[in-house]
Short mmCIF file of C-alpha atoms in Angstrom, two decimals:
data_model
loop_
_atom_site.label_atom_id
_atom_site.label_comp_id
_atom_site.label_asym_id
_atom_site.label_seq_id
_atom_site.Cartn_x
_atom_site.Cartn_y
_atom_site.Cartn_z
CA MET A 1 -61.53 7.34 -4.37
CA SER A 2 -63.67 4.19 -4.26
CA GLU A 3 -66.99 4.83 -2.53
CA SER A 4 -66.65 1.63 -0.54
CA HIS A 5 -63.64 2.97 1.34
CA GLU A 6 -65.13 6.33 2.35
CA PRO A 7 -61.77 7.78 3.41
CA GLN A 8 -61.59 10.72 5.72
CA THR A 9 -58.80 13.22 5.85
CA ILE A 10 -57.07 12.89 9.19
CA SER A 11 -54.24 14.50 11.06
CA TYR A 12 -51.63 12.64 13.05
CA PRO A 13 -51.17 14.14 16.53
CA ALA A 14 -47.77 14.20 18.12
CA GLU A 15 -49.00 11.88 20.87
CA SER A 16 -51.77 9.53 19.73
CA ARG A 17 -53.27 6.75 21.79
CA ALA A 18 -52.19 4.19 19.18
CA SER A 19 -48.55 5.11 19.67
CA SER A 20 -48.60 4.49 23.42
CA ARG A 21 -47.26 0.95 22.93
CA TYR A 22 -44.13 2.41 21.35
CA ALA A 23 -43.91 5.66 23.33
CA HIS A 24 -40.97 4.58 25.49
CA GLU A 25 -39.03 2.79 22.74
CA ARG A 26 -36.35 4.29 20.59
CA MET A 27 -36.61 2.82 17.12
CA ASP A 28 -33.71 3.16 14.69
CA PRO A 29 -34.42 4.70 11.27
CA HIS A 30 -35.14 2.12 8.58
CA VAL A 31 -34.63 1.60 4.88
CA ILE A 32 -37.41 -0.69 3.68
CA VAL A 33 -36.59 -2.59 0.49
CA LEU A 34 -39.89 -3.66 -1.05
CA PHE A 35 -39.51 -6.54 -3.51
CA GLY A 36 -42.52 -6.99 -5.76
CA ALA A 37 -43.24 -3.29 -5.34
CA THR A 38 -45.61 -3.15 -8.33
CA GLY A 39 -47.54 -6.32 -7.45
CA ASP A 40 -51.12 -6.65 -6.25
CA LEU A 41 -50.26 -7.00 -2.55
CA ALA A 42 -48.02 -3.93 -2.67
CA ARG A 43 -50.74 -1.96 -4.44
CA ARG A 44 -53.61 -2.96 -2.16
CA LYS A 45 -51.93 -3.23 1.23
CA LEU A 46 -48.21 -2.51 1.54
CA LEU A 47 -47.85 0.90 -0.09
CA PRO A 48 -51.02 2.30 1.57
CA GLY A 49 -49.86 0.86 4.90
CA LEU A 50 -46.36 2.28 4.56
CA ALA A 51 -47.83 5.67 3.66
CA HIS A 52 -49.79 5.65 6.91
CA LEU A 53 -46.72 4.69 8.93
CA VAL A 54 -44.45 7.26 7.29
CA VAL A 55 -46.76 10.21 7.99
CA SER A 56 -47.75 9.04 11.48
CA ASP A 57 -45.80 9.16 14.72
CA LEU A 58 -45.89 5.38 15.08
CA ALA A 59 -42.77 4.56 13.05
CA PRO A 60 -39.20 5.88 12.97
CA GLU A 61 -37.83 7.71 9.94
CA ILE A 62 -38.29 5.55 6.86
CA ARG A 63 -36.99 5.49 3.30
CA ILE A 64 -38.55 3.01 0.85
CA VAL A 65 -36.67 1.45 -2.05
CA GLY A 66 -39.06 -0.34 -4.39
CA THR A 67 -37.90 -3.01 -6.79
CA SER A 68 -39.74 -5.28 -9.21
CA LEU A 69 -39.61 -6.74 -12.71
CA GLU A 70 -41.18 -3.64 -14.32
CA ASP A 71 -38.72 -1.18 -15.84
CA LEU A 72 -39.89 2.02 -14.09
CA ASP A 73 -38.11 5.19 -13.02
CA ASP A 74 -38.68 7.03 -9.72
CA ALA A 75 -41.41 9.27 -11.13
CA GLN A 76 -43.38 6.36 -12.57
CA PHE A 77 -43.13 4.40 -9.33
CA LYS A 78 -44.30 7.40 -7.32
CA GLU A 79 -47.31 7.72 -9.61
CA PHE A 80 -48.04 4.03 -9.14
CA ALA A 81 -47.82 4.49 -5.36
CA ARG A 82 -50.09 7.57 -5.46
CA THR A 83 -52.78 5.65 -7.33
CA ALA A 84 -52.49 2.75 -4.88
CA VAL A 85 -52.84 5.00 -1.85
CA GLU A 86 -55.79 6.87 -3.36
CA GLN A 87 -57.62 3.64 -4.17
CA PHE A 88 -56.89 1.48 -1.16
CA ALA A 89 -55.74 3.52 1.86
CA HIS A 90 -58.18 3.31 4.76
CA LYS A 91 -57.23 6.86 5.78
CA GLU A 92 -56.84 9.63 3.25
CA LEU A 93 -53.64 11.67 3.16
CA THR A 94 -53.60 15.42 2.83
CA ALA A 95 -51.52 16.98 0.05
CA GLU A 96 -48.83 17.84 2.58
CA GLN A 97 -48.76 14.29 3.95
CA TRP A 98 -48.54 12.84 0.46
CA ASP A 99 -45.60 15.10 -0.40
CA HIS A 100 -43.85 13.86 2.74
CA PHE A 101 -44.40 10.21 1.76
CA ASP A 102 -43.49 10.86 -1.88
CA ASP A 103 -40.12 12.27 -0.86
CA ASN A 104 -39.22 8.91 0.71
CA LEU A 105 -39.78 6.73 -2.39
CA THR A 106 -37.18 5.50 -4.89
CA TYR A 107 -37.22 2.63 -7.37
CA VAL A 108 -34.68 0.23 -8.85
CA PRO A 109 -35.65 -2.26 -11.59
CA GLN A 110 -34.71 -5.79 -10.58
CA SER A 111 -32.97 -6.16 -13.94
CA ALA A 112 -30.43 -3.53 -12.82
CA GLY A 113 -28.86 -6.16 -10.58
CA PRO A 114 -27.57 -6.33 -6.99
CA ASP A 115 -25.03 -3.51 -7.35
CA ALA A 116 -27.70 -0.98 -8.39
CA LEU A 117 -29.95 -2.11 -5.53
CA ALA A 118 -27.12 -1.79 -3.03
CA ALA A 119 -26.31 1.72 -4.29
CA ALA A 120 -29.93 2.83 -3.87
CA VAL A 121 -30.05 1.42 -0.33
CA HIS A 122 -26.80 3.13 0.63
CA ARG A 123 -28.08 6.48 -0.69
CA ALA A 124 -31.22 6.09 1.41
CA GLU A 125 -29.14 5.20 4.46
CA GLN A 126 -26.96 8.29 4.04
CA ALA A 127 -30.09 10.44 3.98
CA LEU A 128 -31.22 8.91 7.29
CA GLY A 129 -27.95 9.33 9.20
CA GLU A 130 -26.50 6.85 11.67
CA ASP A 131 -27.77 3.57 13.19
CA VAL A 132 -29.90 2.73 10.17
CA ARG A 133 -31.48 -0.73 9.94
CA ARG A 134 -32.79 -2.53 6.86
CA LEU A 135 -36.11 -4.31 6.43
CA HIS A 136 -36.44 -6.42 3.28
CA TYR A 137 -40.06 -7.24 2.45
CA LEU A 138 -40.38 -10.12 -0.04
CA SER A 139 -43.78 -9.57 -1.63
CA VAL A 140 -42.94 -12.15 -4.32
CA PRO A 141 -44.19 -15.61 -5.37
CA PRO A 142 -42.66 -18.53 -3.41
CA LYS A 143 -40.48 -19.60 -6.35
CA ALA A 144 -38.89 -16.13 -6.39
CA ALA A 145 -38.05 -16.01 -2.68
CA LEU A 146 -34.68 -17.78 -2.85
CA PRO A 147 -33.40 -15.75 -5.83
CA VAL A 148 -34.23 -12.60 -3.85
CA ILE A 149 -32.36 -13.96 -0.80
CA ASP A 150 -29.38 -14.71 -3.05
CA MET A 151 -29.57 -11.19 -4.50
CA LEU A 152 -29.50 -9.65 -1.01
CA ARG A 153 -26.41 -11.70 -0.15
CA GLU A 154 -24.68 -10.65 -3.38
CA ALA A 155 -25.57 -7.02 -2.70
CA ASP A 156 -24.14 -7.30 0.83
CA LEU A 157 -27.44 -6.11 2.35
CA VAL A 158 -27.69 -8.77 5.09
CA LYS A 159 -26.04 -6.90 7.97
CA ARG A 160 -28.33 -4.91 10.28
CA ALA A 161 -31.23 -6.38 8.29
CA ARG A 162 -34.45 -8.29 8.85
CA VAL A 163 -36.41 -10.06 6.15
CA VAL A 164 -40.19 -10.47 5.92
CA MET A 165 -41.32 -13.51 3.91
CA GLU A 166 -44.81 -13.99 2.51
CA LYS A 167 -46.83 -17.22 2.44
CA PRO A 168 -46.86 -20.02 1.56
CA PHE A 169 -43.58 -21.04 3.18
CA GLY A 170 -42.92 -24.26 1.33
CA THR A 171 -45.50 -26.62 -0.18
CA ASP A 172 -44.78 -29.71 1.94
CA LEU A 173 -42.42 -30.85 4.70
CA SER A 174 -39.38 -31.47 2.51
CA SER A 175 -39.69 -28.15 0.65
CA ALA A 176 -40.19 -26.24 3.92
CA ILE A 177 -37.10 -27.86 5.46
CA GLU A 178 -35.07 -27.07 2.36
CA LEU A 179 -36.35 -23.50 2.19
CA ASN A 180 -35.56 -22.90 5.87
CA ALA A 181 -32.08 -24.34 5.39
CA ARG A 182 -31.43 -22.16 2.32
CA VAL A 183 -32.70 -19.02 4.07
CA HIS A 184 -30.57 -19.79 7.14
CA GLN A 185 -27.46 -19.85 4.94
CA THR A 186 -27.92 -16.09 4.59
CA PHE A 187 -30.09 -14.93 7.50
CA ALA A 188 -30.22 -16.09 11.12
CA GLU A 189 -33.63 -17.24 12.34
CA SER A 190 -33.83 -14.11 14.52
CA GLN A 191 -33.71 -12.03 11.30
CA VAL A 192 -36.56 -13.91 9.57
CA PHE A 193 -40.21 -12.84 9.91
CA ARG A 194 -42.71 -15.23 8.26
CA ILE A 195 -45.82 -13.15 7.96
CA ASP A 196 -49.44 -14.15 8.46
CA HIS A 197 -51.54 -11.01 8.19
CA PHE A 198 -54.46 -12.68 10.00
CA LEU A 199 -52.44 -12.54 13.22
CA GLY A 200 -51.92 -8.81 12.74
CA LYS A 201 -55.63 -8.14 12.92
CA GLU A 202 -56.96 -6.45 16.03
CA ALA A 203 -59.56 -9.19 16.42
CA ALA A 204 -57.01 -12.02 16.42
CA GLN A 205 -55.04 -10.39 19.21
CA ASN A 206 -58.27 -9.74 21.07
CA ILE A 207 -58.59 -13.53 21.43
CA LEU A 208 -55.51 -13.50 23.67
CA ALA A 209 -56.85 -10.59 25.71
CA PHE A 210 -60.29 -12.17 25.99
CA ARG A 211 -58.94 -15.53 27.12
CA PHE A 212 -56.16 -14.61 29.46
CA ALA A 213 -57.29 -11.30 30.98
CA ASN A 214 -60.73 -12.46 32.12
CA GLY A 215 -61.31 -14.89 34.97
CA LEU A 216 -64.82 -15.53 33.63
CA PHE A 217 -63.73 -17.45 30.51
CA GLU A 218 -60.33 -19.06 31.09
CA PRO A 219 -61.69 -21.66 33.59
CA ILE A 220 -64.22 -22.94 31.00
CA TRP A 221 -61.84 -22.88 28.01
CA ASN A 222 -61.43 -26.65 27.79
CA ARG A 223 -63.01 -29.97 26.79
CA ASN A 224 -65.30 -30.02 29.85
CA PHE A 225 -67.28 -26.99 28.70
CA ILE A 226 -66.57 -26.54 24.97
CA ASP A 227 -68.29 -28.92 22.55
CA HIS A 228 -66.61 -27.90 19.29
CA VAL A 229 -64.90 -24.97 17.55
CA GLN A 230 -65.39 -23.59 14.03
CA ILE A 231 -62.93 -21.40 12.13
CA ASP A 232 -64.74 -20.30 9.00
CA ILE A 233 -63.17 -17.99 6.39
CA PRO A 234 -65.19 -18.06 3.15
CA GLU A 235 -64.26 -15.56 0.44
CA THR A 236 -66.42 -14.09 -2.31
CA LEU A 237 -63.29 -13.23 -4.30
CA GLY A 238 -62.31 -15.29 -7.28
CA LEU A 239 -58.80 -15.74 -8.63
CA ASP A 240 -58.69 -13.17 -11.46
CA GLN A 241 -55.10 -13.28 -12.73
CA ARG A 242 -53.85 -15.49 -9.87
CA ALA A 243 -55.13 -18.82 -11.20
CA ASN A 244 -51.72 -19.84 -12.55
CA PHE A 245 -50.16 -19.28 -9.11
CA TYR A 246 -53.08 -20.99 -7.38
CA GLU A 247 -52.65 -24.16 -9.47
CA SER A 248 -49.48 -24.99 -7.50
CA THR A 249 -51.00 -24.28 -4.08
CA GLY A 250 -54.77 -24.66 -3.73
CA ALA A 251 -56.86 -23.66 -0.74
CA TYR A 252 -55.10 -25.92 1.77
CA LYS A 253 -51.56 -24.68 1.15
CA ASP A 254 -52.64 -21.09 0.48
CA MET A 255 -55.02 -20.61 3.42
CA VAL A 256 -55.17 -23.46 5.95
CA VAL A 257 -51.48 -23.96 6.77
CA THR A 258 -50.66 -20.27 6.67
CA HIS A 259 -53.82 -18.71 8.15
CA LEU A 260 -56.42 -21.00 9.70
CA PHE A 261 -53.98 -23.17 11.67
CA GLN A 262 -52.30 -20.02 13.01
CA VAL A 263 -55.66 -18.71 14.24
CA LEU A 264 -56.40 -22.15 15.73
CA ALA A 265 -53.20 -21.85 17.77
CA PHE A 266 -54.39 -18.57 19.33
CA VAL A 267 -57.68 -20.25 20.28
CA ALA A 268 -56.11 -23.44 21.66
CA MET A 269 -52.76 -22.41 23.18
CA GLU A 270 -51.94 -22.64 26.87
CA PRO A 271 -51.29 -19.42 28.81
CA PRO A 272 -47.78 -18.17 27.95
CA THR A 273 -45.46 -17.30 30.81
CA ALA A 274 -45.27 -13.73 29.50
CA LEU A 275 -46.70 -11.65 26.68
CA GLU A 276 -43.45 -11.77 24.75
CA PRO A 277 -42.37 -13.40 21.48
CA ARG A 278 -40.50 -16.47 22.70
CA ALA A 279 -43.14 -17.51 25.23
CA ILE A 280 -46.04 -17.07 22.79
CA SER A 281 -44.21 -18.84 19.94
CA GLU A 282 -43.45 -21.80 22.20
CA GLU A 283 -47.11 -22.20 23.22
CA LYS A 284 -48.21 -21.98 19.58
CA ASN A 285 -45.64 -24.60 18.60
CA LYS A 286 -46.96 -26.90 21.36
CA VAL A 287 -50.38 -26.67 19.71
CA PHE A 288 -48.88 -27.57 16.32
CA ARG A 289 -47.00 -30.52 17.84
CA SER A 290 -50.24 -31.79 19.41
CA LEU A 291 -52.19 -31.51 16.14
CA MET A 292 -53.16 -35.02 15.07
CA PRO A 293 -52.29 -35.99 11.46
CA ILE A 294 -54.85 -34.70 8.95
CA GLU A 295 -56.61 -37.74 7.52
CA THR A 296 -58.17 -37.85 4.06
CA ARG A 297 -61.50 -39.09 5.46
CA ASP A 298 -61.85 -35.89 7.53
CA VAL A 299 -61.50 -33.52 4.56
CA VAL A 300 -63.88 -32.23 1.87
CA ARG A 301 -62.20 -30.61 -1.13
CA GLY A 302 -64.15 -28.57 -3.67
CA GLN A 303 -63.65 -26.68 -6.92
CA PHE A 304 -66.01 -23.96 -8.16
CA THR A 305 -67.50 -24.56 -11.56
CA GLY A 306 -65.67 -22.58 -14.21
CA TYR A 307 -62.25 -22.79 -12.50
CA THR A 308 -60.78 -24.96 -15.26
CA ASP A 309 -61.77 -22.33 -17.83
CA LEU A 310 -59.45 -19.74 -16.27
CA PRO A 311 -56.15 -18.87 -18.01
CA GLY A 312 -53.27 -20.99 -16.77
CA VAL A 313 -55.48 -23.78 -15.37
CA SER A 314 -55.30 -27.32 -16.69
CA PRO A 315 -58.63 -28.59 -18.11
CA ASP A 316 -58.41 -31.66 -15.84
CA SER A 317 -57.11 -29.77 -12.78
CA ASP A 318 -57.70 -31.38 -9.37
CA THR A 319 -56.67 -28.22 -7.48
CA GLU A 320 -59.11 -27.34 -4.70
CA THR A 321 -60.55 -23.84 -4.48
CA PHE A 322 -62.45 -24.89 -1.34
CA ILE A 323 -61.62 -27.03 1.66
CA ALA A 324 -63.45 -28.04 4.84
CA MET A 325 -61.95 -30.31 7.43
CA GLU A 326 -62.12 -31.69 10.94
CA CYS A 327 -58.97 -31.74 13.02
CA ARG A 328 -58.22 -32.59 16.64
CA LEU A 329 -55.56 -31.85 19.23
CA ASP A 330 -54.01 -34.65 21.25
CA ASN A 331 -53.53 -32.84 24.54
CA TRP A 332 -55.14 -32.61 27.98
CA ARG A 333 -57.15 -29.43 27.38
CA TRP A 334 -58.70 -30.32 24.02
CA ALA A 335 -58.90 -34.13 23.88
CA GLY A 336 -62.11 -35.12 22.10
CA VAL A 337 -63.03 -31.60 20.93
CA PRO A 338 -63.35 -31.32 17.13
CA PHE A 339 -62.13 -28.20 15.34
CA TYR A 340 -63.92 -27.56 12.04
CA LEU A 341 -62.13 -25.40 9.46
CA ARG A 342 -63.56 -24.08 6.19
CA THR A 343 -62.35 -21.68 3.51
CA GLY A 344 -62.86 -21.23 -0.21
CA LYS A 345 -63.10 -18.91 -3.19
CA GLU A 346 -66.26 -17.68 -4.97
CA MET A 347 -68.45 -18.37 -1.94
CA ALA A 348 -71.74 -16.85 -0.82
CA GLU A 349 -70.27 -14.34 1.65
CA GLY A 350 -66.89 -13.04 2.72
CA LYS A 351 -66.57 -13.65 6.47
CA ARG A 352 -63.85 -14.40 9.03
CA ILE A 353 -65.46 -16.11 11.98
CA ILE A 354 -64.26 -18.08 15.00
CA SER A 355 -67.17 -19.74 16.77
CA ILE A 356 -66.86 -21.49 20.15
CA ALA A 357 -69.83 -23.82 20.83
CA PHE A 358 -70.38 -24.59 24.51
CA ARG A 359 -71.81 -27.84 25.79
CA GLU A 360 -75.56 -27.69 26.29
CA ALA A 361 -77.07 -27.59 29.76
CA PRO A 362 -79.52 -30.25 31.02
CA ARG A 363 -83.08 -29.41 29.97
CA SER A 364 -85.16 -31.64 32.26
CA MET A 365 -86.65 -28.77 34.28
CA PHE A 366 -88.08 -27.00 31.20
CA PRO A 367 -91.38 -27.99 29.58
CA ALA A 368 -91.27 -29.63 26.16
CA ASN A 369 -92.49 -26.54 24.34
CA SER A 370 -90.23 -24.08 26.14
CA GLY A 371 -87.86 -23.62 23.18
CA VAL A 372 -84.70 -24.52 25.11
CA GLY A 373 -82.12 -26.00 22.74
CA SER A 374 -84.19 -25.17 19.66
CA ALA A 375 -81.58 -22.70 18.36
CA GLY A 376 -78.53 -24.84 19.11
CA PRO A 377 -75.91 -24.43 21.83
CA ASP A 378 -74.59 -21.20 23.30
CA HIS A 379 -71.85 -19.67 21.16
CA LEU A 380 -69.00 -17.24 21.67
CA THR A 381 -68.20 -15.71 18.27
CA PHE A 382 -65.20 -13.64 17.18
CA ASP A 383 -65.46 -11.72 13.92
CA LEU A 384 -61.97 -11.22 12.47
CA ALA A 385 -63.03 -8.38 10.20
CA ASP A 386 -61.07 -5.13 10.47
CA GLU A 387 -63.68 -3.85 12.94
CA SER A 388 -63.21 -6.43 15.69
CA LYS A 389 -66.48 -7.86 17.03
CA VAL A 390 -67.35 -10.38 19.75
CA SER A 391 -70.77 -11.89 20.41
CA LEU A 392 -72.00 -14.21 23.18
CA SER A 393 -75.31 -15.95 22.49
CA PHE A 394 -77.42 -17.54 25.22
CA TYR A 395 -80.99 -18.53 26.08
CA GLY A 396 -83.20 -16.12 28.01
CA LYS A 397 -86.87 -15.92 28.90
CA ARG A 398 -89.17 -14.36 26.34
CA PRO A 399 -91.27 -11.60 27.97
CA GLY A 400 -94.84 -12.64 28.69
CA PRO A 401 -96.69 -15.44 30.47
CA GLY A 402 -95.28 -18.93 30.73
CA MET A 403 -91.70 -20.16 30.35
CA ARG A 404 -90.85 -19.57 26.70
CA LEU A 405 -87.15 -19.19 25.89
CA GLN A 406 -85.43 -17.43 23.02
CA LYS A 407 -81.84 -16.96 21.84
CA LEU A 408 -80.36 -13.62 22.91
CA SER A 409 -76.89 -12.14 22.48
CA MET A 410 -74.47 -9.66 23.96
CA GLN A 411 -72.26 -7.96 21.39
CA PHE A 412 -69.16 -5.79 21.39
CA SER A 413 -67.47 -3.92 18.56
CA THR A 414 -64.29 -1.86 18.57
CA GLY A 415 -66.20 0.57 16.36
CA GLU A 416 -68.22 1.55 19.43
CA THR A 417 -65.19 2.52 21.52
CA GLU A 418 -63.46 5.88 21.89
CA THR A 419 -60.25 4.40 20.48
CA ALA A 420 -61.80 2.99 17.27
CA GLY A 421 -59.71 5.39 15.21
CA ASP A 422 -56.50 3.93 16.63
CA VAL A 423 -56.93 0.54 14.98
CA LEU A 424 -53.97 -0.37 12.78
CA GLU A 425 -54.46 -2.30 9.57
CA ALA A 426 -52.88 -5.77 9.87
CA TYR A 427 -49.92 -5.14 7.55
CA GLU A 428 -49.18 -1.81 9.23
CA ARG A 429 -48.94 -3.49 12.62
CA LEU A 430 -46.79 -6.36 11.36
CA ILE A 431 -44.37 -4.12 9.46
CA LEU A 432 -44.02 -2.03 12.60
CA ASP A 433 -43.39 -5.14 14.71
CA ALA A 434 -40.81 -6.40 12.23
CA MET A 435 -38.94 -3.10 12.49
CA ARG A 436 -38.99 -3.53 16.26
CA GLY A 437 -37.72 -7.11 15.97
CA ASP A 438 -40.86 -8.42 17.68
CA HIS A 439 -41.69 -12.01 16.54
CA THR A 440 -44.88 -12.32 18.62
CA LEU A 441 -47.27 -12.29 15.66
CA PHE A 442 -45.02 -14.17 13.21
CA THR A 443 -44.55 -17.88 12.59
CA THR A 444 -41.37 -19.86 13.24
CA ALA A 445 -39.44 -22.45 11.22
CA GLU A 446 -40.35 -25.14 13.75
CA GLY A 447 -44.04 -24.25 13.64
CA ILE A 448 -44.23 -24.32 9.84
CA GLU A 449 -42.39 -27.65 9.63
CA SER A 450 -44.68 -29.18 12.28
CA LEU A 451 -47.76 -28.23 10.26
CA TRP A 452 -46.38 -29.67 7.03
CA ASP A 453 -45.48 -32.85 8.92
CA ARG A 454 -49.10 -33.24 10.11
CA SER A 455 -50.29 -32.64 6.54
CA ARG A 456 -48.40 -35.50 4.87
CA ALA A 457 -51.28 -37.99 4.73
CA LEU A 458 -53.60 -35.43 3.12
CA LEU A 459 -51.01 -34.21 0.62
CA ASP A 460 -50.08 -37.78 -0.35
CA ASP A 461 -53.67 -38.96 -0.78
CA PRO A 462 -56.11 -36.02 -1.16
CA PRO A 463 -59.81 -36.79 -1.71
CA PRO A 464 -61.14 -35.88 -5.16
CA VAL A 465 -62.54 -32.38 -5.55
CA LYS A 466 -66.32 -31.99 -5.58
CA PRO A 467 -67.92 -29.26 -7.72
CA TYR A 468 -69.79 -26.34 -6.20
CA ALA A 469 -71.52 -23.40 -7.81
CA PRO A 470 -70.04 -19.92 -7.34
CA GLY A 471 -71.99 -17.96 -4.75
CA THR A 472 -72.76 -20.98 -2.55
CA TRP A 473 -71.31 -22.38 0.68
CA GLY A 474 -69.38 -25.23 -0.90
CA PRO A 475 -70.12 -28.87 -1.76
CA ASN A 476 -73.04 -30.56 0.02
CA ALA A 477 -70.65 -33.03 1.66
CA ILE A 478 -69.67 -30.38 4.19
CA HIS A 479 -72.88 -31.06 6.13
CA GLN A 480 -71.99 -34.73 6.65
CA LEU A 481 -68.51 -33.67 7.74
CA VAL A 482 -69.78 -31.48 10.58
CA ALA A 483 -72.82 -33.62 11.59
CA PRO A 484 -74.43 -33.83 14.13
CA HIS A 485 -73.44 -30.17 14.39
CA ALA A 486 -74.24 -27.45 11.87
CA TRP A 487 -72.13 -24.72 10.27
CA ARG A 488 -72.58 -21.36 11.94
CA LEU A 489 -72.40 -19.56 8.61
CA PRO A 490 -74.64 -18.32 7.16
CA PHE A 491 -75.85 -16.53 10.29
CA GLU A 492 -79.56 -16.49 11.01
CA ARG A 493 -79.03 -13.28 12.97
CA GLU A 494 -76.76 -10.54 11.66
CA TRP A 495 -74.51 -8.37 13.79
CA ARG A 496 -76.36 -5.43 15.26
CA ALA A 497 -75.62 -2.23 13.36
CA LYS A 498 -73.93 0.64 15.18
CA LYS A 499 -76.49 3.29 16.15
#
């Protein structure tokens, strides 16, 4: 086990708090067909997440049929899965729990064809009994998505099925429209689940709870009180063996359209009529329709030095590994409020921050040396890390004589609550929701096409990439982009550690 994960052996009680959301629902047994079952995403996230679901009381009975390009047998695939779970699971399985998960795994090489895949699925269904549903998870590169859809149609595995599709969903408006049309030839829109794992995070959903369940904040969640918003997701990770894939996408297509804009929708959406999929999707799509076209002048693209030396990268590549941008919403609530987005590879820190900057109060009553305003405006900050955190910063009086002010903060972390152990990893939650047929945390065809439509000017005429050194915060031009404001990252004050 990697020391950084520090897994703990746990037991899964018959009635856990985490399962209360599903306690009164009957979920049909499922055969999950995992395409790309030996890939990096499957190894790091999907197989460990499925192991947790199989041995918990959160999911129905599950059988998993893995398929990929590698020519493995069942035993080899089970060994691959064991190594993945041991390295990357956030909760360690006991020997008994592993044996239970192991019994539910089979493998079919993709080269065996649709008939062999169909036979493996039917065997798994017979083991589960009646009323079995299918969940096809396409953990494959975008260019392989349509061949997989065609294979499912040829194998007659479309009935009673749902399909989960990974990002990016298209590379521009025309490709997204074509991809949606091709997918809809086989699957109805109600069967399609376009996944964004950021929306599966506890912290992302906490934005909805924070906004709409508290009378303190919803009245000030508008242009009259909020000065600007930052969504900042730098990554320390490089590209390793993914550079060839990244050449056809870049940071904007890989991260902004599929992740940052989705988070922006949670921050900016109007209150839905109900906490249910159709109502939430409609409010998100209204945000996307109100997004003003992304202009080249409002974007800084960067490329870390050494990128063009990676295997599969052209020596004169103009692909961005970093992007920062200003965007605005043309609606009543947010008119005039800039949203600043930033993400990139090989950066100084790995963070996932949403920062709401409130308009500053008048300062006329305070003496010149009081310190008011010296540390910037008040901020409400959401940390989208697995351990959800929220911080509210404000000015308060420094103890002692005179009127000297200092920046203070109130902080909350799910790690400090009694139910911290009930937190689901993002992929676990989204797989569970897909089995339930719940589209709340997934994107729609309309939403994706709206975002590509707003991106046309940038995609047609992108600004040239600017170099930045690995381990920094991006090109220097980002400071002119956000002026007269400043980027919240890096933080001057770190989150308080749990005592």
